[in-house]
Tab-separated table of C-alpha atoms in Angstrom:
chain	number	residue	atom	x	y	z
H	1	UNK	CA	0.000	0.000	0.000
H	2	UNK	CA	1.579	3.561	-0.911
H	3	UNK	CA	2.317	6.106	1.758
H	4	UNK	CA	-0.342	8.491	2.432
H	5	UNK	CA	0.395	11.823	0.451
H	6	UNK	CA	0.778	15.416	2.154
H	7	UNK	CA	0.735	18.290	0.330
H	8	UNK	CA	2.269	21.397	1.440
H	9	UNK	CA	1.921	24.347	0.482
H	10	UNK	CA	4.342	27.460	1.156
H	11	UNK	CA	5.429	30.798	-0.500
H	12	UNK	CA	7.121	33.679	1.743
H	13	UNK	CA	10.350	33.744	4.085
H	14	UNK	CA	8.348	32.884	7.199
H	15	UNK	CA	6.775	29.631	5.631
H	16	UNK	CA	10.035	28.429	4.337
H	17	UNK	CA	11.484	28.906	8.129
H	18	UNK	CA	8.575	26.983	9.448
H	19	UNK	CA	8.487	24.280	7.074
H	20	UNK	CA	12.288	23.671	7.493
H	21	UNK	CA	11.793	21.416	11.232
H	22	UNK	CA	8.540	20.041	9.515
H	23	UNK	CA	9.185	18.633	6.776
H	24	UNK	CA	12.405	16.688	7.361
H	25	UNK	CA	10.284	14.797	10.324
H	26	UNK	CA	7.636	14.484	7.481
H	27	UNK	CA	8.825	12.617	5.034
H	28	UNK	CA	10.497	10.005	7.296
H	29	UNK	CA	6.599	8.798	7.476
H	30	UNK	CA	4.785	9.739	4.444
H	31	UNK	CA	4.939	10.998	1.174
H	32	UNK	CA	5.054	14.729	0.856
H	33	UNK	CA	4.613	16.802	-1.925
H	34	UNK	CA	5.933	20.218	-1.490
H	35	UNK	CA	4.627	23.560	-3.951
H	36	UNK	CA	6.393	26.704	-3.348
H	37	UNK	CA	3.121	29.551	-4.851
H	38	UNK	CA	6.691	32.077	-5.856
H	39	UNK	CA	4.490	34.555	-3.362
H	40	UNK	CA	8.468	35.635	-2.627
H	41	UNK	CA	10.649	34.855	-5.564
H	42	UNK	CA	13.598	37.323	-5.091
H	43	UNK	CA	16.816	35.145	-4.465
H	44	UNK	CA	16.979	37.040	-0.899
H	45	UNK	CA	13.275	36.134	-0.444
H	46	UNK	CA	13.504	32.436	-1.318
H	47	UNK	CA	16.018	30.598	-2.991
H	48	UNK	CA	18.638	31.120	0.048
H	49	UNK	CA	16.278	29.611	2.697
H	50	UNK	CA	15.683	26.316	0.685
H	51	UNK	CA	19.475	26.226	0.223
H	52	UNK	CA	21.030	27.131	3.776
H	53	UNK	CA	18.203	24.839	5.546
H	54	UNK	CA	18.160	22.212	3.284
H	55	UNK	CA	14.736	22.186	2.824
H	56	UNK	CA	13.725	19.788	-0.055
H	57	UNK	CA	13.264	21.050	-3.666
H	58	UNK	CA	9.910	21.821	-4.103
H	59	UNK	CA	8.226	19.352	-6.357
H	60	UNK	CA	6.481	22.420	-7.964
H	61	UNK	CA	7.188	25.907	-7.931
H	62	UNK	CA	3.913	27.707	-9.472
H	63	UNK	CA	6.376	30.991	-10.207
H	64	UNK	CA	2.796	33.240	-9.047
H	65	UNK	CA	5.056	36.759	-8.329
H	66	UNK	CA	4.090	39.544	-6.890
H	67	UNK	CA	0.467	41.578	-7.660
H	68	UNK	CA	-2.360	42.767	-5.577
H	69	UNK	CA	-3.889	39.914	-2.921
H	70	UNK	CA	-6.994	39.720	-4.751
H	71	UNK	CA	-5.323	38.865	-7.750
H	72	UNK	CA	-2.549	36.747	-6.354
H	73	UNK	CA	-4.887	34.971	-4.039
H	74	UNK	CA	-6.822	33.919	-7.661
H	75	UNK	CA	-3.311	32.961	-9.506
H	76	UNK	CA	-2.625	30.907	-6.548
H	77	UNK	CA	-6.410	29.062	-6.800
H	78	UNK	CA	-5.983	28.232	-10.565
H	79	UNK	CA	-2.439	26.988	-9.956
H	80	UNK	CA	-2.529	25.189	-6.658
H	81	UNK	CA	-6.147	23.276	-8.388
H	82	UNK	CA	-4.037	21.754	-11.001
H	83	UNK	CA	-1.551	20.358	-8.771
H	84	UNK	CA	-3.791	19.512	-6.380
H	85	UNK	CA	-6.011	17.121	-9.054
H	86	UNK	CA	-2.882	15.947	-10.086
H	87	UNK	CA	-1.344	14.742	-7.046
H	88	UNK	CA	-4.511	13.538	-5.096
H	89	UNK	CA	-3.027	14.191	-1.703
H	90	UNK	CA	-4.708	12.949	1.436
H	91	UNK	CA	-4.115	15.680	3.024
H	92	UNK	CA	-3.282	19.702	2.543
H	93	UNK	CA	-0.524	21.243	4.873
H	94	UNK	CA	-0.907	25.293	5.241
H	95	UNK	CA	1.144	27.624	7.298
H	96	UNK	CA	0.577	30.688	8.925
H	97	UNK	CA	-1.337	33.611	7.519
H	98	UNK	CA	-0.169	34.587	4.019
H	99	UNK	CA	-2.285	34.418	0.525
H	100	UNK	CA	-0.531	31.440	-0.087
H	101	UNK	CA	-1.836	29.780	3.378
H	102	UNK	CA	-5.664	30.772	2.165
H	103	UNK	CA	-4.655	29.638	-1.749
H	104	UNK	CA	-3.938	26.216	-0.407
H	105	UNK	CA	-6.959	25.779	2.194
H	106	UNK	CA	-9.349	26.672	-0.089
H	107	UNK	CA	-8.776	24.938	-2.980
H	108	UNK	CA	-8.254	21.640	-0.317
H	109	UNK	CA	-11.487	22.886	1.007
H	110	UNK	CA	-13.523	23.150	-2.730
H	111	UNK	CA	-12.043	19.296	-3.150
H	112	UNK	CA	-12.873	17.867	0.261
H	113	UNK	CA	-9.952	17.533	1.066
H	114	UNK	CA	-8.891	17.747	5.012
H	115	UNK	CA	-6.921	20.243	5.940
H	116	UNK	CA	-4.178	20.966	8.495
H	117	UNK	CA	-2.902	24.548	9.760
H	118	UNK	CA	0.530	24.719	11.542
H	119	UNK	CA	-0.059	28.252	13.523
H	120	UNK	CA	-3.498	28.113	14.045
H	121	UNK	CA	-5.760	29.997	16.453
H	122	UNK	CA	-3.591	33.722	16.233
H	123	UNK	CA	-5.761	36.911	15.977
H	124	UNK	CA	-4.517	40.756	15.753
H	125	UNK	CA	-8.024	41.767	16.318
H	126	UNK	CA	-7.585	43.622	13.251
H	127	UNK	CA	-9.499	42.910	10.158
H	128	UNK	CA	-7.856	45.931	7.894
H	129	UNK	CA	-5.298	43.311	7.882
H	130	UNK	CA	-5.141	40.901	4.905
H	131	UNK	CA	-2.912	38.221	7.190
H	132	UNK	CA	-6.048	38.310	9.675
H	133	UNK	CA	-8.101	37.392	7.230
H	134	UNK	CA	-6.404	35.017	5.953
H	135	UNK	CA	-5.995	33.604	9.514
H	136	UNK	CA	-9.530	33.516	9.559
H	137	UNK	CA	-10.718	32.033	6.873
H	138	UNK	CA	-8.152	29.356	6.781
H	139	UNK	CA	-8.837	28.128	10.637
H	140	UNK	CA	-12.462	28.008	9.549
H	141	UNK	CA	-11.546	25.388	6.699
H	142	UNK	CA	-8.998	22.964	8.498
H	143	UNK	CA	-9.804	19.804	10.110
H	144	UNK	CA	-6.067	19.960	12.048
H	145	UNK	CA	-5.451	23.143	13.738
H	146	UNK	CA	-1.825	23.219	15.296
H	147	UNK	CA	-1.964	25.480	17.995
H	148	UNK	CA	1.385	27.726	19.421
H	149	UNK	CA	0.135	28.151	23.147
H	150	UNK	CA	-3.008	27.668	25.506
H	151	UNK	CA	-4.194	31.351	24.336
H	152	UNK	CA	-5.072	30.562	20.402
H	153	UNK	CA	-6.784	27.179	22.175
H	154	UNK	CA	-9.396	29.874	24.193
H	155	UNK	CA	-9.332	31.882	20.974
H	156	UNK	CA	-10.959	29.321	18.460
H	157	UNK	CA	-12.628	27.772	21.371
H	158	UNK	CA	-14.503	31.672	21.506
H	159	UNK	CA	-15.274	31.488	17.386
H	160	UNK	CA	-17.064	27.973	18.450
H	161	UNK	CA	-13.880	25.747	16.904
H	162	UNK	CA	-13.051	22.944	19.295
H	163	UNK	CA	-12.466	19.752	16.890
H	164	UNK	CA	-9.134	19.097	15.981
H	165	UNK	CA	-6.946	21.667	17.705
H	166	UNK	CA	-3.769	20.179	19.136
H	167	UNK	CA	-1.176	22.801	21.119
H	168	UNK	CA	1.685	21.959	19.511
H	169	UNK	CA	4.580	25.185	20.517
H	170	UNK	CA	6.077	27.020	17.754
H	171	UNK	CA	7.911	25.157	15.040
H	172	UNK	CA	10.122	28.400	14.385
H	173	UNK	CA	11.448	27.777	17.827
H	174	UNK	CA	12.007	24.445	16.654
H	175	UNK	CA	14.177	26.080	13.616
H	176	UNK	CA	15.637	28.562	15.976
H	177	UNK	CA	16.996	26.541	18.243
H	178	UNK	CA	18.571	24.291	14.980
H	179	UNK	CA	20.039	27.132	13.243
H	180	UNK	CA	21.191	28.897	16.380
H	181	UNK	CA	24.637	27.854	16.723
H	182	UNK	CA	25.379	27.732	13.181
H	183	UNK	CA	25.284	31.533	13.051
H	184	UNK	CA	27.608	31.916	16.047
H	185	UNK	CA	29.672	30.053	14.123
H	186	UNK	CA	29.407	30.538	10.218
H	187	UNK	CA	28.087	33.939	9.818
H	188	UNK	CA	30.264	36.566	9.310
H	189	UNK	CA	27.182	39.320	8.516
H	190	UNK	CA	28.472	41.498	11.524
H	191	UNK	CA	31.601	41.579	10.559
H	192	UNK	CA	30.540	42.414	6.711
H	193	UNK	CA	28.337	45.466	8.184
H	194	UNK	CA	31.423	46.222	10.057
H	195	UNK	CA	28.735	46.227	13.838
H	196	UNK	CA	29.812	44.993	17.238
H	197	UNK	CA	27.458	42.988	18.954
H	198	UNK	CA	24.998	45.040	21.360
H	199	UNK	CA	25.970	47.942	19.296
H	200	UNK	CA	23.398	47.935	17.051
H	201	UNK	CA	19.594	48.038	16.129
H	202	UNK	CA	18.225	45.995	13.588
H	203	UNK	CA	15.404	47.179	11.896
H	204	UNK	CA	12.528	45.286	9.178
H	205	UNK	CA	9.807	46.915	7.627
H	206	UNK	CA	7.739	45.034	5.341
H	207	UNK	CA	3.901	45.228	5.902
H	208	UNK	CA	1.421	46.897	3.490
H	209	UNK	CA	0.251	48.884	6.580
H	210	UNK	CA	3.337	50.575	6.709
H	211	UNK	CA	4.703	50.749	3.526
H	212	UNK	CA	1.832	51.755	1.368
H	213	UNK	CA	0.789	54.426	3.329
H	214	UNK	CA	3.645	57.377	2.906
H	215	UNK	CA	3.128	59.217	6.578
H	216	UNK	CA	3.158	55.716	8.499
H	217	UNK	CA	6.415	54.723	6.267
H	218	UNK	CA	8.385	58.763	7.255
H	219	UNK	CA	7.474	58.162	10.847
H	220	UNK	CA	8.854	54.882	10.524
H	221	UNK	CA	12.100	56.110	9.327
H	222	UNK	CA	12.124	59.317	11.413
H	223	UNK	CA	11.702	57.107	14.296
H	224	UNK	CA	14.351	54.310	13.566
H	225	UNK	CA	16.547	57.776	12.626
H	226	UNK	CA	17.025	59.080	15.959
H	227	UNK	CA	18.603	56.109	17.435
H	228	UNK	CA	21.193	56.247	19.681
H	229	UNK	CA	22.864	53.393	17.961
H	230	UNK	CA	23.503	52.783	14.095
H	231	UNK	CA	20.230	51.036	12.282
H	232	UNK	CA	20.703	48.072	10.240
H	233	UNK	CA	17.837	47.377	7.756
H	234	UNK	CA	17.417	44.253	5.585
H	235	UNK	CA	15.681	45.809	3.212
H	236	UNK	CA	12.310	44.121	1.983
H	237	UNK	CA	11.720	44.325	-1.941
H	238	UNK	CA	8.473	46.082	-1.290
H	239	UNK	CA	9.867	48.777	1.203
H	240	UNK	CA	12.615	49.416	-1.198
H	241	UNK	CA	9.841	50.579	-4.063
H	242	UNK	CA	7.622	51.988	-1.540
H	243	UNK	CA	10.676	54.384	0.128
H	244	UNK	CA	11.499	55.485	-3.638
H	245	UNK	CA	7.695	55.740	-4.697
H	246	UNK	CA	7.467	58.269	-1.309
H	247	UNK	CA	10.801	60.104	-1.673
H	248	UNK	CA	11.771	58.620	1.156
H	249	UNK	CA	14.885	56.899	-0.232
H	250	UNK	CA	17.474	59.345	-0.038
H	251	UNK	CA	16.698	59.886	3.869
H	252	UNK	CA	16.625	56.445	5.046
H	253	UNK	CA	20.097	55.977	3.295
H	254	UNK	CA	21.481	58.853	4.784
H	255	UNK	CA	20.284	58.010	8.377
H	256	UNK	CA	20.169	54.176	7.865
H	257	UNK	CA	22.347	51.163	7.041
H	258	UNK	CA	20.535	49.542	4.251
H	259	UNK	CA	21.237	46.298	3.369
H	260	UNK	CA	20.087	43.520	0.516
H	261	UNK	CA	18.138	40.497	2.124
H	262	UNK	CA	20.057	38.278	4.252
H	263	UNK	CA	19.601	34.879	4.558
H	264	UNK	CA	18.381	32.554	7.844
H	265	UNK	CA	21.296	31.910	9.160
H	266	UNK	CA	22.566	35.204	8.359
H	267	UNK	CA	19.664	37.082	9.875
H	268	UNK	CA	19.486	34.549	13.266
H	269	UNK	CA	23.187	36.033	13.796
H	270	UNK	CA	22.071	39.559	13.443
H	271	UNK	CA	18.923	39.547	15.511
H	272	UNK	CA	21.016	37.417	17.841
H	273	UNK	CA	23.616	40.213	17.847
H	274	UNK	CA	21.417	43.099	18.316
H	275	UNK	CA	20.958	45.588	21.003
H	276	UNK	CA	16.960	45.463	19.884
H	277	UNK	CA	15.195	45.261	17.230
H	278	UNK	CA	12.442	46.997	15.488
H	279	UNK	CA	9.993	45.112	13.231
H	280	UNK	CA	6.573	45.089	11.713
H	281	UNK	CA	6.804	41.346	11.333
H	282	UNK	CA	5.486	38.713	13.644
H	283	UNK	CA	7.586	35.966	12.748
H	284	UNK	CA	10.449	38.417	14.447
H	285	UNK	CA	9.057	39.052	17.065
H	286	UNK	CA	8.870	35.900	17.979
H	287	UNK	CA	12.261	35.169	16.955
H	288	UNK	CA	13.122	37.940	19.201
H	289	UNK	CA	11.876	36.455	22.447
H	290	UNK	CA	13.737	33.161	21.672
H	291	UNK	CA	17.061	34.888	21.410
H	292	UNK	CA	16.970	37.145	23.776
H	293	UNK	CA	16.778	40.192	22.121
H	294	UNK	CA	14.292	43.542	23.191
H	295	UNK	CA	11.669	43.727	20.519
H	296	UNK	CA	9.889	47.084	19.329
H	297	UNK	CA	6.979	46.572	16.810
H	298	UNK	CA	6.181	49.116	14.684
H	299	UNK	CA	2.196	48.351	14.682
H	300	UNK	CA	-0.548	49.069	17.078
H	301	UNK	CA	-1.527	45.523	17.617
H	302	UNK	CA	-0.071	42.123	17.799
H	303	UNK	CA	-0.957	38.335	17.381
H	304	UNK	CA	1.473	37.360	19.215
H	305	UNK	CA	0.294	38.942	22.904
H	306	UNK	CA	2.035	37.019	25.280
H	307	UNK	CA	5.617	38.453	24.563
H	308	UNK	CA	3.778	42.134	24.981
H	309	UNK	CA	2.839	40.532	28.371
H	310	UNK	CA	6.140	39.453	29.352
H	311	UNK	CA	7.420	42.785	28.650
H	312	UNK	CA	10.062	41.658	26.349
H	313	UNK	CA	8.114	43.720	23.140
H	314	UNK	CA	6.662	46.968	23.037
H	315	UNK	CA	4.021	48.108	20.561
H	316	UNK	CA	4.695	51.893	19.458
H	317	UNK	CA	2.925	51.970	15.751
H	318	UNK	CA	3.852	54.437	13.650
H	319	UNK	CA	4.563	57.059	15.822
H	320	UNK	CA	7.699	58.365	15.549
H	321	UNK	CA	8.278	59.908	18.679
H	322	UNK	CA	7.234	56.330	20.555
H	323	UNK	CA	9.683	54.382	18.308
H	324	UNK	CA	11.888	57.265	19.517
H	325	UNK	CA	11.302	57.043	23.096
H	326	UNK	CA	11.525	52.818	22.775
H	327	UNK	CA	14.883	52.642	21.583
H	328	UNK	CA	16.220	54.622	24.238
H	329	UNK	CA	14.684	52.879	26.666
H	330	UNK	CA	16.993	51.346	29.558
H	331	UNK	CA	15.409	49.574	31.831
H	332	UNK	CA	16.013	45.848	32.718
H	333	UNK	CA	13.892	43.388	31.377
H	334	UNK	CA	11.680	40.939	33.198
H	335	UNK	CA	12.634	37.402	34.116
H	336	UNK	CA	11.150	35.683	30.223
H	337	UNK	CA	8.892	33.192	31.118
H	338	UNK	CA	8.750	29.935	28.724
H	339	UNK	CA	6.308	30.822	26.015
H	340	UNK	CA	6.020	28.568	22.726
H	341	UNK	CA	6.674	24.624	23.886
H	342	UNK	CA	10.628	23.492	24.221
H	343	UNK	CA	11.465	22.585	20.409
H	344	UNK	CA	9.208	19.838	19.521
H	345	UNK	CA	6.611	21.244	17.747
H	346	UNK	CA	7.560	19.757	14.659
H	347	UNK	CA	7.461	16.522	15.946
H	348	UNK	CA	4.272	17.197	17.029
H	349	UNK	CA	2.679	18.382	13.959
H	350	UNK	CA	3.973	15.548	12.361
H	351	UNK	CA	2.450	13.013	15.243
H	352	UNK	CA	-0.792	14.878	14.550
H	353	UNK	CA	-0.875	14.689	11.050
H	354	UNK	CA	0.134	10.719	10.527
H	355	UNK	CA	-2.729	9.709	13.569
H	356	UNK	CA	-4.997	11.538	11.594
H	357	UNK	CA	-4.370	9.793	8.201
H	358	UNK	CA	-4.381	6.512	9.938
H	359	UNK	CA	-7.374	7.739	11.424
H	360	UNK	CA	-9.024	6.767	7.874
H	361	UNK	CA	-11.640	8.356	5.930
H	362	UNK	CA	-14.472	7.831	8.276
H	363	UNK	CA	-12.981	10.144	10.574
H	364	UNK	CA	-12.627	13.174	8.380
């Protein structure tokens, strides 16, 4: 009898991180199929994580680019259908909260095909958001919802979803702690940038939030400007455009370090190395609380709550006075209580996925 078939689905950095402790563990027990959408296709974006975390070639790579999310979201559905009738999986593996996560659960969804999210159960509470929706949407679809901590379990529990949640931790701990002491060891990004460690703020900007809208994006920089310390900024495709589009550009280089994408390991090392950082992404933040490293977000809300709780992250928005008065902040940080499991979520996804295809049919 041929091993059950799992098809997962991925497309941006964060996926590619979280798919990295997953999918090794996966295909030790059944046959995976994995389809990168392209959602990031820059070499920075994409190529360098499958390469540095040996994360298998993808069996397809539907080459989708970069366009609006209603557009995207409908390249994706076309492209992911044809794979999907072609491959007959048993089951459809989605992570996190980008288009790609609601391409893949709803064309699983249209076939009848189960489902299972790895991040399940997060909300920002805002709905301007397109990841929230897409957060949404997908946990209303799956039949497996891996859960990150006790919270997102009271979360869906609230939106009346019970069946088939499982509180797994955070698989990008899992990578984390895996890629950790490689970039203590191999990267030589802070010595490139020519930074001490502790010397330094590093700084990402990516969301449409903040980047489309040209007096969120100059607060941004204003803020990140008036640091004490010098700014290092990987520097997201889409900010790049959007700081030239606003005539922005010239002032971030002047008051900034900008840098090309970095890959994983690269970027472990430098958010590792860092006095604080600075972010818009939630994937950092969290990567930020693992490592030890202060953590200012640059939105006015958060999925990931608990770190705001601990005190190790501080939301300041878009006000550039706040981001000001956060990076010059100097007092000592709480105890950090252990958020996220210990580095087996993977392991746990992947229990969670093979009971459920042995399960059978007549539990799905």
């Amino acid at each position: 009898m041929n091993d059950p078939t799992v098809l997962s689905v991925v497309g941006a950095r964060p996926q590619f991180v979280k798919a990295f402790p997953v999918s090794g563990l996966l295909r030790e027990r059944v046959r995976e199929v994995l389809v990168h959408t392209g959602q990031h296709y820059d070499f920075g974006m994409s190529d360098v994580f499958f390469e540095e975390l040996d994360i298998p070639e993808p069996e397809y790579n539907l080459g989708v680019g970069s366009a609006n999310h209603a557009v995207q979201t409908a390249v994706m559905l076309r492209e992911l259908d044809a794979v999907v009738e072609s491959e007959e999986p048993d089951l459809v593996l989605v992570y996190g909260d980008t288009n790609s996560t609601l391409a893949g659960a709803l064309v699983a969804a249209k076939r009848g095909i189960p489902i299972g999210h790895v991040e399940a159960g997060l909300r920002s509470g805002n709905w301007s958001m397109p990841e929230e929706v897409n957060r949404v949407l997908t946990d209303r679809c799956s039949d497996l919802l891996f859960v990150p901590s006790e919270r997102a379990v009271g979360t869906l529990a609230e939106e009346g979803i019970t069946d088939g949640v499982t509180v797994t931790g955070d698989v990008m701990y899992d990578a984390i702690l895996r890629v950790r002491e490689r970039a203590v060891a191999e990267s030589t990004v802070l010595d490139d940038l020519d930074v001490d460690p502790d010397e330094y703020v590093l700084a990402t900007v990516h969301r449409q939030a903040n980047t489309d809208d040209p007096e969120r994006l100059a607060a941004i920089v204003e803020g990140l400007a008036s640091s004490p310390r010098r700014v290092v900024v990987p520097l997201h495709p889409r900010t790049e455009g959007a700081l030239e589009r606003h005539g922005l550009l010239e002032r971030a280089t002047d008051a900034l370090t900008l840098t090309d994408p970095v890959g994983y390991v690269d970027f472990v090392g430098l958010l590792a190395g860092a006095e604080r950082v600075a972010t818009d992404s939630g994937g950092v933040q969290k990567e930020a609380f693992y490592l030890d490293t202060r953590c200012v977000t640059l939105r006015d809300e958060t999925e990931w709550v608990e770190t705001v709780e601990a005190g190790w992250n501080e939301l300041v928005g878009a006000d550039a006075e706040a981001i000001r008065r956060a990076l010059r902040r100097t007092d000592e940080l709480p105890e950090k209580p252990p958020l996220y499991g210990g580095g087996h979520a993977a392991e746990r996804v992947v229990d969670g996925v093979v009971a459920f295809l042995d399960s059978g049919p007549s539990e799905t």
